Coordinates of C-alpha atoms and ligand atoms in Angstrom, one line a residue:
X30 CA 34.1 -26.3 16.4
X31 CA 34.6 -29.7 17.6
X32 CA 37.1 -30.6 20.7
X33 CA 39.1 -33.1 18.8
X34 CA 40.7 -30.5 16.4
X35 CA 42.9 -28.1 17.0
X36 CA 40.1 -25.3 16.6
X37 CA 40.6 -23.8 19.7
X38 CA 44.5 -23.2 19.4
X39 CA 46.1 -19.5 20.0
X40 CA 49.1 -18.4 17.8
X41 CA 50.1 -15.5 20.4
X42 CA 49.7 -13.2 23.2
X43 CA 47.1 -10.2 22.8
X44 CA 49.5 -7.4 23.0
X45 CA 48.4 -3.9 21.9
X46 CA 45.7 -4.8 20.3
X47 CA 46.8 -7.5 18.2
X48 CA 47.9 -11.0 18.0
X49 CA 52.1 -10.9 19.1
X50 CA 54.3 -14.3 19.1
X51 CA 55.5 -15.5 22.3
X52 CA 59.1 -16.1 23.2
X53 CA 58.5 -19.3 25.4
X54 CA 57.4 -23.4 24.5
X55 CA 53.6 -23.5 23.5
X56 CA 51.7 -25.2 26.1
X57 CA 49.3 -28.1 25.2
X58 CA 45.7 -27.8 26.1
X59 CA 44.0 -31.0 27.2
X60 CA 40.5 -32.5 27.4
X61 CA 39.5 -33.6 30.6
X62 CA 37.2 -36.1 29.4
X63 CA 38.8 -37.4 26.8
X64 CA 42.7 -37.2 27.9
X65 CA 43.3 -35.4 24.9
X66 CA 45.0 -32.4 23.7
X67 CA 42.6 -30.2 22.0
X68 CA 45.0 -27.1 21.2
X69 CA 48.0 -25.0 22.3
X70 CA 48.5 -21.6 24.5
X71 CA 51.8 -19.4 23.9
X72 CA 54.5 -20.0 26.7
X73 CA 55.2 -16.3 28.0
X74 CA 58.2 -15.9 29.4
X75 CA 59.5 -12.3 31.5
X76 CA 60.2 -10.4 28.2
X77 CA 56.8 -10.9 27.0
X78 CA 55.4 -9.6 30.2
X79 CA 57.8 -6.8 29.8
X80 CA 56.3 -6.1 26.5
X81 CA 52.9 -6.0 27.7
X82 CA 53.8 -4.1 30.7
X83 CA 55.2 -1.5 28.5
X84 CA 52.0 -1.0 26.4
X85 CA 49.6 -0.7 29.2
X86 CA 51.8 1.7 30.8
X87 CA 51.7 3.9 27.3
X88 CA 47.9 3.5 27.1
X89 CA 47.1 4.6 30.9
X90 CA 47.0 8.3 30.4
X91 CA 44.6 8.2 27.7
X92 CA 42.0 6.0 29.1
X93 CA 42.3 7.1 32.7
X94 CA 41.2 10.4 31.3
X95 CA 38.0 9.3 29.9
X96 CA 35.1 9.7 32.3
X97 CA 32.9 6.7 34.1
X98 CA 30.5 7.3 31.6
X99 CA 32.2 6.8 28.3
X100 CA 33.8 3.4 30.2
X101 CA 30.8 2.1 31.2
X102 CA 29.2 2.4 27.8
X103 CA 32.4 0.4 26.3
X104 CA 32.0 -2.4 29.0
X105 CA 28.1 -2.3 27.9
X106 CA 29.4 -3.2 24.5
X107 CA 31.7 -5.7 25.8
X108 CA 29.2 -7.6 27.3
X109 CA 26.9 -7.5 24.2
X110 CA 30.0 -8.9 22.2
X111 CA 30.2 -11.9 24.7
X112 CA 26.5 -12.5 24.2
X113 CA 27.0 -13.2 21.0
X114 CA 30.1 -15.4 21.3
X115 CA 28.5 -17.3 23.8
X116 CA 28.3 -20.7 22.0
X117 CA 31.5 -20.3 21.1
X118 CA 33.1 -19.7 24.8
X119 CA 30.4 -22.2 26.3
X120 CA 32.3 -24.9 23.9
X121 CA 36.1 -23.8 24.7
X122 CA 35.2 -24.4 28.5
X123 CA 33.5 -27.5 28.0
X124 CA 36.7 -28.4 26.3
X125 CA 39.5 -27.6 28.0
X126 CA 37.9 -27.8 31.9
X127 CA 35.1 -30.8 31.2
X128 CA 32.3 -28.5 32.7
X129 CA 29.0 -29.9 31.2
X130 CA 27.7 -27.5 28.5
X131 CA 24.2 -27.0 30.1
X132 CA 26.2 -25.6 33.3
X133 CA 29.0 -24.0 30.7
X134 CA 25.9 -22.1 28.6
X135 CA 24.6 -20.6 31.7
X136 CA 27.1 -20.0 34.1
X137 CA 30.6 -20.1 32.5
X138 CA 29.3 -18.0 29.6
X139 CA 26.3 -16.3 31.1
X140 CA 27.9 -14.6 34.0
X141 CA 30.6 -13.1 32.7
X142 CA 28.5 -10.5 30.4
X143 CA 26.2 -10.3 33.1
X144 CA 29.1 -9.3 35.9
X145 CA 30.1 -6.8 33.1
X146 CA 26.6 -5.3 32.9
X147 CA 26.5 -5.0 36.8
X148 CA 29.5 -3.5 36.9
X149 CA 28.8 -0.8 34.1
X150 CA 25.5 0.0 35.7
X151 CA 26.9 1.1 39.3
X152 CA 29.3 3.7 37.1
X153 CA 27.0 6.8 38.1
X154 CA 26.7 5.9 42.1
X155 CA 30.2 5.3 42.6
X156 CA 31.7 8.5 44.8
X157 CA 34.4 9.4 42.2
X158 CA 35.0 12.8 44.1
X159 CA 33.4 13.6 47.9
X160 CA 33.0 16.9 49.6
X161 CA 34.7 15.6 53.4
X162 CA 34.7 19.2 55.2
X163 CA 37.5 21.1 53.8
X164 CA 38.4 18.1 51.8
X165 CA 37.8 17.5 47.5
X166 CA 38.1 13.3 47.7
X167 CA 39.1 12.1 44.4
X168 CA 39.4 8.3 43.4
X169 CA 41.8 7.6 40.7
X170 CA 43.2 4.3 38.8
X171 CA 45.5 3.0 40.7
X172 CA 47.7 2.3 37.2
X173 CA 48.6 -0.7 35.4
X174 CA 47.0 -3.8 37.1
X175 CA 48.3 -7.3 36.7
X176 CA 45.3 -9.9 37.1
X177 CA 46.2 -13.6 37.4
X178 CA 43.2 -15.8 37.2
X179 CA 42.1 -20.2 37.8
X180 CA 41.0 -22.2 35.7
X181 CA 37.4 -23.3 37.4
X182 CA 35.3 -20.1 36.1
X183 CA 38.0 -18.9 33.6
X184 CA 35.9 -16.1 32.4
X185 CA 34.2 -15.2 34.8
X186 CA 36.8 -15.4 37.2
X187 CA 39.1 -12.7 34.3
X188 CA 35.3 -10.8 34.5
X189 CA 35.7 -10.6 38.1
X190 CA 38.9 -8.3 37.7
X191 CA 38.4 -6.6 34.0
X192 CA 35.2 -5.0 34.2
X193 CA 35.5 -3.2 37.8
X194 CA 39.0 -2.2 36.8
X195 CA 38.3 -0.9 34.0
X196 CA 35.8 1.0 35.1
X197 CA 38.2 2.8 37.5
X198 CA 40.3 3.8 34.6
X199 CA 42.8 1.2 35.0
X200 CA 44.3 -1.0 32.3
X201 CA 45.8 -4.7 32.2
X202 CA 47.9 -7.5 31.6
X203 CA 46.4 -10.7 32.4
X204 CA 47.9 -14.2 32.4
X205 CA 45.0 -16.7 32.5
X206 CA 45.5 -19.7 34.1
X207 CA 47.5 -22.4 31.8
X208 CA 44.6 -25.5 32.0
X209 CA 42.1 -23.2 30.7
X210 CA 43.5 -20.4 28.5
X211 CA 41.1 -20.7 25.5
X212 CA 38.5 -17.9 26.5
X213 CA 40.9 -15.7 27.3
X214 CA 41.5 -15.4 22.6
X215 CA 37.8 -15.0 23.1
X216 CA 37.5 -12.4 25.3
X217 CA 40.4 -10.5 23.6
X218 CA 38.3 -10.3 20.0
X219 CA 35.1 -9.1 22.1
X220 CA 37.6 -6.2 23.6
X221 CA 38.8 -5.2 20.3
X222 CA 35.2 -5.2 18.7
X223 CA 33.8 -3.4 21.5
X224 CA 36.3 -0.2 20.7
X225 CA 38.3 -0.6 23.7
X226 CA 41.6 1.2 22.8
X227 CA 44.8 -0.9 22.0
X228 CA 46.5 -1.5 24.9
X229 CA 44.4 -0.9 27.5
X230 CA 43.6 -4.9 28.0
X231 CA 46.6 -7.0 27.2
X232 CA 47.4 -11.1 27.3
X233 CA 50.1 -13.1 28.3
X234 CA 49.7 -16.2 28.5
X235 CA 51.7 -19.1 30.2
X236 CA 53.3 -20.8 33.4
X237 CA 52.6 -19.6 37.2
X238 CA 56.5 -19.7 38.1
X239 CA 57.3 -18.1 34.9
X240 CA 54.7 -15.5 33.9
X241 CA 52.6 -15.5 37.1
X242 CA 56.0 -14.2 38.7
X243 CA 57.0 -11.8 36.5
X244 CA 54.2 -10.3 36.6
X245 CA 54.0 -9.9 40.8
X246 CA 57.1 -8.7 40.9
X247 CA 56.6 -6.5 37.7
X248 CA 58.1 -2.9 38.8
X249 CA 56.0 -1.2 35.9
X250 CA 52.5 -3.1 37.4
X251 CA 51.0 -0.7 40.2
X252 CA 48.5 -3.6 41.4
X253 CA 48.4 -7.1 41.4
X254 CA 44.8 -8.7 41.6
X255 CA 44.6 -12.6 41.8
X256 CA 42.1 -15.4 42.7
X257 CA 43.9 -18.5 43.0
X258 CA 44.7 -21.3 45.9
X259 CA 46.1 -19.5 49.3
X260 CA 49.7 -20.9 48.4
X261 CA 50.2 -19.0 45.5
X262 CA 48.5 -16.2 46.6
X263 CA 50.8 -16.2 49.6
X264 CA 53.7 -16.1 47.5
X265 CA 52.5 -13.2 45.1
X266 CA 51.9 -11.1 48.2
X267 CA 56.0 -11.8 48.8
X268 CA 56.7 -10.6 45.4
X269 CA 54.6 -7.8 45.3
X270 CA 55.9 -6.2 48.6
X271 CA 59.2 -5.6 47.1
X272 CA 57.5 -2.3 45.6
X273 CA 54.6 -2.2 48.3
X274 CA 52.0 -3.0 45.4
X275 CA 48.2 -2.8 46.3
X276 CA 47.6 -6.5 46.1
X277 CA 44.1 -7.8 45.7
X278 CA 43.6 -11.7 46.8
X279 CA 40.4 -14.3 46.5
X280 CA 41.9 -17.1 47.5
X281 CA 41.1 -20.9 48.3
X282 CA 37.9 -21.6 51.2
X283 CA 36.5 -24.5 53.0
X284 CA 32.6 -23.2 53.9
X285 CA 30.2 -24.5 56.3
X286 CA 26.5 -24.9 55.6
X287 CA 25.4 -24.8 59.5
X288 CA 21.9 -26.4 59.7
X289 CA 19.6 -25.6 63.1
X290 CA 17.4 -27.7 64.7
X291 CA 14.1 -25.6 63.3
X292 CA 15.5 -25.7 59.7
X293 CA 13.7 -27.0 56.5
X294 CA 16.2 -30.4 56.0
X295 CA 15.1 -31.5 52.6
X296 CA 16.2 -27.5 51.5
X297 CA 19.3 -27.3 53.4
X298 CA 20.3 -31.2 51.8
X299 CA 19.2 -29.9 48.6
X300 CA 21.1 -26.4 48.6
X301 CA 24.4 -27.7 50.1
X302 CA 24.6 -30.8 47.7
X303 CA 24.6 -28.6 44.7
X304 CA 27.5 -26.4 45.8
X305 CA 29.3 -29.1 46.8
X306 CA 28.8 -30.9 43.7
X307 CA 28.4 -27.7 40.7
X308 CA 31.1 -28.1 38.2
X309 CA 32.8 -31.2 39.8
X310 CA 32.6 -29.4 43.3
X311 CA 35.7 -27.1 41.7
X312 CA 34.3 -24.4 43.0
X313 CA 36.1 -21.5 45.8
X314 CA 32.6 -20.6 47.5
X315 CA 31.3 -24.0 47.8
X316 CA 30.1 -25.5 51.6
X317 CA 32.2 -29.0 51.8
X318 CA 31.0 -28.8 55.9
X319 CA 27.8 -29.7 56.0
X320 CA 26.9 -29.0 60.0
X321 CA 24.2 -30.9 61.5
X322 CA 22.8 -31.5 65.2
X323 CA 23.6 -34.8 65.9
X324 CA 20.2 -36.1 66.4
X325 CA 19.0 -35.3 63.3
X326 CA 22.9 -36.8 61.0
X327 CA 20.8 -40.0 60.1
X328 CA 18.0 -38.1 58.3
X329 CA 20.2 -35.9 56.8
X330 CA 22.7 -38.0 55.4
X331 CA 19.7 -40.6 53.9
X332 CA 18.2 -37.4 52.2
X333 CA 22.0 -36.5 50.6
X334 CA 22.4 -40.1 49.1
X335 CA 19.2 -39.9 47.8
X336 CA 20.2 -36.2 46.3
X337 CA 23.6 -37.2 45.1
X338 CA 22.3 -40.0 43.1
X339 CA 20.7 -37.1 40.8
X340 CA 23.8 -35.4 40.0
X341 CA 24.7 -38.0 37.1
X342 CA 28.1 -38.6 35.6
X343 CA 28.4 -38.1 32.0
X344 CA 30.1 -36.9 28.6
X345 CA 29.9 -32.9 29.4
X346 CA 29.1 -32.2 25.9
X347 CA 25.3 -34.1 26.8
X348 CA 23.0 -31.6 27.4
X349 CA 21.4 -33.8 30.1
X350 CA 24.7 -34.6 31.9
X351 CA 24.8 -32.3 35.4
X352 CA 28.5 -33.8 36.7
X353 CA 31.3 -33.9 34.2
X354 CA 35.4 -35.0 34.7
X355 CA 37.4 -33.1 36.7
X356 CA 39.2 -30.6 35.2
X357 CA 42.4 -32.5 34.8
X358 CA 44.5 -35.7 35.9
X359 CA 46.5 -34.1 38.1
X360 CA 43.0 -32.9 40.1
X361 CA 41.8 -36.4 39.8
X362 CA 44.6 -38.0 41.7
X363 CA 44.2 -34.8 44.2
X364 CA 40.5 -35.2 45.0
X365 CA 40.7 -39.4 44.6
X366 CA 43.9 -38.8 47.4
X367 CA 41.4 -37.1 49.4
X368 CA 38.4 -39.7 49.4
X369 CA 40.9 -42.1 50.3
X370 CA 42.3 -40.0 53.1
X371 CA 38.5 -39.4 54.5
X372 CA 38.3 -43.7 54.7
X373 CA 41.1 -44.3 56.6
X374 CA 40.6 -41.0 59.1
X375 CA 37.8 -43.5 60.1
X376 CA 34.6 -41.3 58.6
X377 CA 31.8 -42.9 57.5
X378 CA 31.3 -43.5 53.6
X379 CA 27.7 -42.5 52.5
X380 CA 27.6 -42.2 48.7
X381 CA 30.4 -41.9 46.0
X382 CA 34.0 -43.3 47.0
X383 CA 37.6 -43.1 45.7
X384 CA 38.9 -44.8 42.0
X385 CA 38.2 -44.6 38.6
X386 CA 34.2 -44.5 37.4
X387 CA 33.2 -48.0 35.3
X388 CA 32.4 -46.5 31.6
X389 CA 34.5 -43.4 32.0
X390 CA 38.0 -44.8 32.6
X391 CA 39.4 -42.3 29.9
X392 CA 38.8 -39.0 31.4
X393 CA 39.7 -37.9 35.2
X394 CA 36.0 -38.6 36.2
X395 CA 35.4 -39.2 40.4
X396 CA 31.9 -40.0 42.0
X397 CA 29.6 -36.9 44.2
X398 CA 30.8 -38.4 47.3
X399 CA 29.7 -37.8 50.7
X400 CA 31.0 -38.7 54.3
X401 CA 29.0 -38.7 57.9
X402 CA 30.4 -38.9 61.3
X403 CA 33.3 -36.7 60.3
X404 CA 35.9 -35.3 62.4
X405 CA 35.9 -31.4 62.4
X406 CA 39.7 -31.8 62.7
X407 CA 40.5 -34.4 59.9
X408 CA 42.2 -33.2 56.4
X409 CA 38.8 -34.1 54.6
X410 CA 36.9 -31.1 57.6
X411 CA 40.2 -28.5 57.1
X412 CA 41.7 -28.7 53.6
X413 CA 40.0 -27.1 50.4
X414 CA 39.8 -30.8 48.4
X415 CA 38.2 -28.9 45.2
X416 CA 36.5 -31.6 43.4
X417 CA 32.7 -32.9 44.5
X418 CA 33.4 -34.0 48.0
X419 CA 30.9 -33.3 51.0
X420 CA 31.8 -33.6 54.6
X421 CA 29.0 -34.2 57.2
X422 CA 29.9 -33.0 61.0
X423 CA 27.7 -33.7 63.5
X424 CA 27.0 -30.9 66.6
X425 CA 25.7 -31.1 69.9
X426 CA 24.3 -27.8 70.6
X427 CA 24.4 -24.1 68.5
X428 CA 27.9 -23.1 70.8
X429 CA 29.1 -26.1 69.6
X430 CA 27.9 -25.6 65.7
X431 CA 29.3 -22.0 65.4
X432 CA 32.5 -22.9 67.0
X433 CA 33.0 -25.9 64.0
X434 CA 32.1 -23.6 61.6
X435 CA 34.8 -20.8 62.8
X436 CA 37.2 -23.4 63.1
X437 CA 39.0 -23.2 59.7
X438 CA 41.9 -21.2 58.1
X439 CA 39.3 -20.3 55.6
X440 CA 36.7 -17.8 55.8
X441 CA 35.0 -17.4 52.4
X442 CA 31.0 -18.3 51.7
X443 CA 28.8 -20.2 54.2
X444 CA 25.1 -20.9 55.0
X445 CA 22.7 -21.1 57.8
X446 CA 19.4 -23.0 57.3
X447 CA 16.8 -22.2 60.0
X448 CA 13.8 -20.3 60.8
X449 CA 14.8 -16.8 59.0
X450 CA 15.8 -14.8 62.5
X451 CA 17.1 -17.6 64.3
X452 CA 19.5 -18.2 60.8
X453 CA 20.1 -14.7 61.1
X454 CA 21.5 -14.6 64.5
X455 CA 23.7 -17.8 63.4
X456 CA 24.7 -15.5 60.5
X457 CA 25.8 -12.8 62.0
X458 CA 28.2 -15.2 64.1
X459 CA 30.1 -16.7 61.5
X460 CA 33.6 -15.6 60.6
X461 CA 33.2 -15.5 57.2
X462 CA 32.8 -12.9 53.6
X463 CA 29.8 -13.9 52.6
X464 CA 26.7 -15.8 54.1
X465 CA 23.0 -17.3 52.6
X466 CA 20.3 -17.6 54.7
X467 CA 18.0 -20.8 53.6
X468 CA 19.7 -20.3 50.2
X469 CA 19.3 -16.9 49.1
X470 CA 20.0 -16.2 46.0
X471 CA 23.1 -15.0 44.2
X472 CA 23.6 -10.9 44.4
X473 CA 26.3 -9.9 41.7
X474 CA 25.9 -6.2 43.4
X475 CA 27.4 -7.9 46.8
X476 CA 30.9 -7.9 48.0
X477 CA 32.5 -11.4 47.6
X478 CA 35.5 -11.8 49.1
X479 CA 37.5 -13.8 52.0
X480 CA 38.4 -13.8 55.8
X481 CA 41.4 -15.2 56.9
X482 CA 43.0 -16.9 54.4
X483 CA 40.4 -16.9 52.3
X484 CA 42.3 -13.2 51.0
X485 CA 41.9 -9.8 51.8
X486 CA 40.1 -7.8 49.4
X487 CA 36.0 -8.0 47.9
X488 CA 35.2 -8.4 43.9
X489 CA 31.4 -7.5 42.7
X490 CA 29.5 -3.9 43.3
X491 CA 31.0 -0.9 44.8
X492 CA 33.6 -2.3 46.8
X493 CA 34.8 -3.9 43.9
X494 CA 35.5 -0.7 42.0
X495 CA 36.8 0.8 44.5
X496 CA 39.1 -2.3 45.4
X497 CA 40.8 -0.7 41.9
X498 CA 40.9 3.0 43.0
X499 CA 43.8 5.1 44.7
X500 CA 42.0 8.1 47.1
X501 CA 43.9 11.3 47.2
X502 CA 42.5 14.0 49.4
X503 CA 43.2 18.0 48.3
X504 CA 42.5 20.3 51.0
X505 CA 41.2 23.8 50.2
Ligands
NAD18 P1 46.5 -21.8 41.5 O1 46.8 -20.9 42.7 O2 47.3 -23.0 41.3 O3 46.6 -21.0 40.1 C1 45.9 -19.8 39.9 C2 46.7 -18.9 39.0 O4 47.9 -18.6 39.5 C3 47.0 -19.6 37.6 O5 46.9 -18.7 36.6 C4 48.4 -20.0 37.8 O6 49.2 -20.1 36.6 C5 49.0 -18.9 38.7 N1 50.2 -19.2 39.4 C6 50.6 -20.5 39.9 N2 51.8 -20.3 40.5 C7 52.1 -19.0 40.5 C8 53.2 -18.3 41.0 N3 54.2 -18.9 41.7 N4 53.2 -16.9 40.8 C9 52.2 -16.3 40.2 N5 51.1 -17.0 39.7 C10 51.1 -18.3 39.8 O7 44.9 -22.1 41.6 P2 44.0 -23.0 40.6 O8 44.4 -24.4 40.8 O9 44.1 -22.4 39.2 O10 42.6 -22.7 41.2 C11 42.1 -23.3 42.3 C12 42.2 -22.5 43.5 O11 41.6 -21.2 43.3 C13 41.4 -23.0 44.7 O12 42.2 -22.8 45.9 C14 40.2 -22.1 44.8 O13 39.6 -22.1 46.0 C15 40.8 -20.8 44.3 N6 39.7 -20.0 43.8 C16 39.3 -18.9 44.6 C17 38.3 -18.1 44.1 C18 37.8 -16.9 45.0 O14 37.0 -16.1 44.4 N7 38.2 -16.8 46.2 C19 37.6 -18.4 42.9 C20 38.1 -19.5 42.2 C21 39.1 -20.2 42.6

């Protein structure tokens, strides 16, 4: 499969099991690196969704009746049918989204099967029916579930939603985002030769406004789960409160990495730099505020440029390239908008910088870039840039640290580098879904999921199962 053919094109929507023509205009697929289109998605339009909506409606009865068990063991398979497409979905990502394959191969290919393994392998603790005094407490599908998903993990952000919910005896129709659609053909043949019944998981691809909508306001979808920016998920909560829908949102986020004065510096510079910088920095979770005492910003900031030289620019189909485009033109002139804005707010430029990279003028490529002395009130310190851009805000004392880190509309990841209690205290103080202490490593058991308007609902584990169950209570 090479990304100059059109390889990677889909002739349909996954409807029932099989491949069903949309009504809409196809939608071109472009590489980011390149500039190029590299294939087509279907244009859904509202009858399509009505079609699907129809079908998962007719197949709930049936697979809501099977037990956890006999689920689990079907996700188990679906994971071991990813496994072995994984070259194939590395590829389509590297494609359409410029993620370098060495990053695609591990993470945008290896976590998905994995997340589906977690998930499958929590199926006997979950508390599908509690004794609560005079109580039976049952947890039940909550029905059909509409998922609408970005295009920075685009598996893995559809794995997220699929495997939890279907383990909860749900089923779906999924719109994918439009910039990266070509895993969700992928992930539609693995369903199929895992046994998972016809209709159960179901496709439409296309627009936001068109199909995004339709699906929010859908009155035959029970639940609406989405991770997205915090605009549109704003405006699916609107449309889904017309019927009261469970809505489930993991939305945009602007972390902090807070570091005390006892921490380990070279650690916390190289932890936070890789975040920041990890698939073009186009990533929900990542810490953009680095948060430093004030005495030690010089330091700090000579370690970072020395770090961000490592993450090299290149063609993300290199093995050795760590930094690829990103993920399309229209990010580019987002992100480049951005480093520009930082200049003139007056912060200081340490590495990296706006305009197009010398050698790689084709494709929407933009330099690690990292700023000192910044404001915590400037647009760089409060709005989610999403592309490889780290902010460095110098505190006077801990007060003062916590307070700059609290001080966002966002409130989804974070990090505290310190002696381990000290961090811990810190931790516990920030106002946030998730927190690592001197870079912790990643827990798929452990609820993920946003304060504020970072949304209001946790994927991964327990808590995302039950994020997809109704609880009824019968009283004997
Ligand atoms: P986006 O909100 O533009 O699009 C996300 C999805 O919503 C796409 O499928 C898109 O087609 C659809 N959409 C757009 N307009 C819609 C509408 N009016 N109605 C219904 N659906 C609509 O986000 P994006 O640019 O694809 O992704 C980047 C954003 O996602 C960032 O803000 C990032 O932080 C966030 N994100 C969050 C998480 C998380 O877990 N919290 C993970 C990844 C990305």
């Amino acid at each position: 499969m090479s990304d100059n053919s059109t390889d990677f094109t889909i002739t349909g929507h996954w409807i029932n099991g099989r491949t069903v023509p949309a009504t809409g205009q196809p939608i071109p697929v472009t590489n980011p690196a390149t500039g190029l289109v590299i294939a087509t998605a279907p244009g859904g339009t509202p009858a399509d969704v009505d079609a699907a909506v129809a079908v998962a409606r007719a197949a709930l009865a049936g697979w809501a009746a099977t037990t956890p068990q006999h689920r689990a063991s079907l996700i188990t398979d679906l994971a071991a049918q990813l496994t072995t497409r994984a070259e194939e979905i590395a590829r389509a990502v590297t494609a359409e989204i410029g993620a370098p394959i060495s990053l695609a191969r591990a993470a945008q290919a290896g976590l998905p099967p994995m997340v589906a393994m977690t998930t499958a392998g929590i199926a006997g603790e979950i508390a599908w029916e509690k004794e609560i005094g005079n109580s039976l407490v049952v947890r039940e599908p909550v029905g059909v579930v509409g998922a609408i998903t970005p295009w920075n993990f685009p598996l893995q952000q559809i794995m997220t939603k699929l495997a939890p919910a279907l383990l909860a005896g749900n089923t779906l129709v999924l719109k994918p985002a439009e910039l990266a659609p070509l895993t969700a053909g992928i992930l539609a043949a693995a369903v199929a030769a895992a046994g998972i019944p016809d209709g159960v998981f179901n496709v439409v691809y296309g627009t936001g406004p068109i199909v995004g909508e339709a699906i929010a306001a859908h009155p035959g979808v029970d639940m609406v789960t989405f991770t997205g920016s915090t605009a549109v998920g704003k405006r699916i909560s609107v449309l889904a409160a017309e019927k009261v829908k469970r809505v489930a949102l993991e939305l945009g986020g602007k972390s902090a990495s807070v570091v005390l004065d006892d921490a380990d510096l070279e650690l916390a510079v190289g932890k936070t730099a890789e975040t920041a910088f990890v698939n073009s920095g186009q990533v929900c979770g990542a810490w953009t505020r680095m948060i430093v005492p004030v005495s030690r910003q010089a330091e700090i900031t000579r370690l970072l440029a020395a770090v961000a030289q490592e993450f090299t620019l290149g063609d993300p189909s290199d093995e050795a390239t760590r930094v690829g485009p990103l993920a399309s033109e229209r990010q580019w002139q987002r992100v480049n908008g951005y480093i520009e804005r930082g200049i003139a707010e007056g912060a200081t430029l340490v590495t990296g910088g706006p305009g197009r990279v010398p050698g790689f003028e084709t494709g929407a490529y933009i330099r690690p870039t990292v700023f000192a002395d910044v404001d915590p009130g400037a647009a760089i310190a409060q709005e989610e840039i999403f592309g490889p851009v780290l902010c460095v805000i110098p505190y006077e004392d801990e007060e003062d640290a916590v307070r700059i880190a609290n001080d966002s509309i966002y409130g989804l990841t974070g990090a505290v580098f310190g002696e381990p209690e000290h961090a811990l205290a810190v931790a516990r103080r920030l106002q946030t879904g998730q927190v690592d202490v001197n870079g912790a490593p990643f827990n798929p058991l452990a609820p993920f999921g946003g304060y504020k308007q970072s949304g209001n609902g946790r994927e991964f584990g327990h808590l995302g199962v039950e994020e997809f169950t109704e609880v009824k209570a019968i009283q004997r």
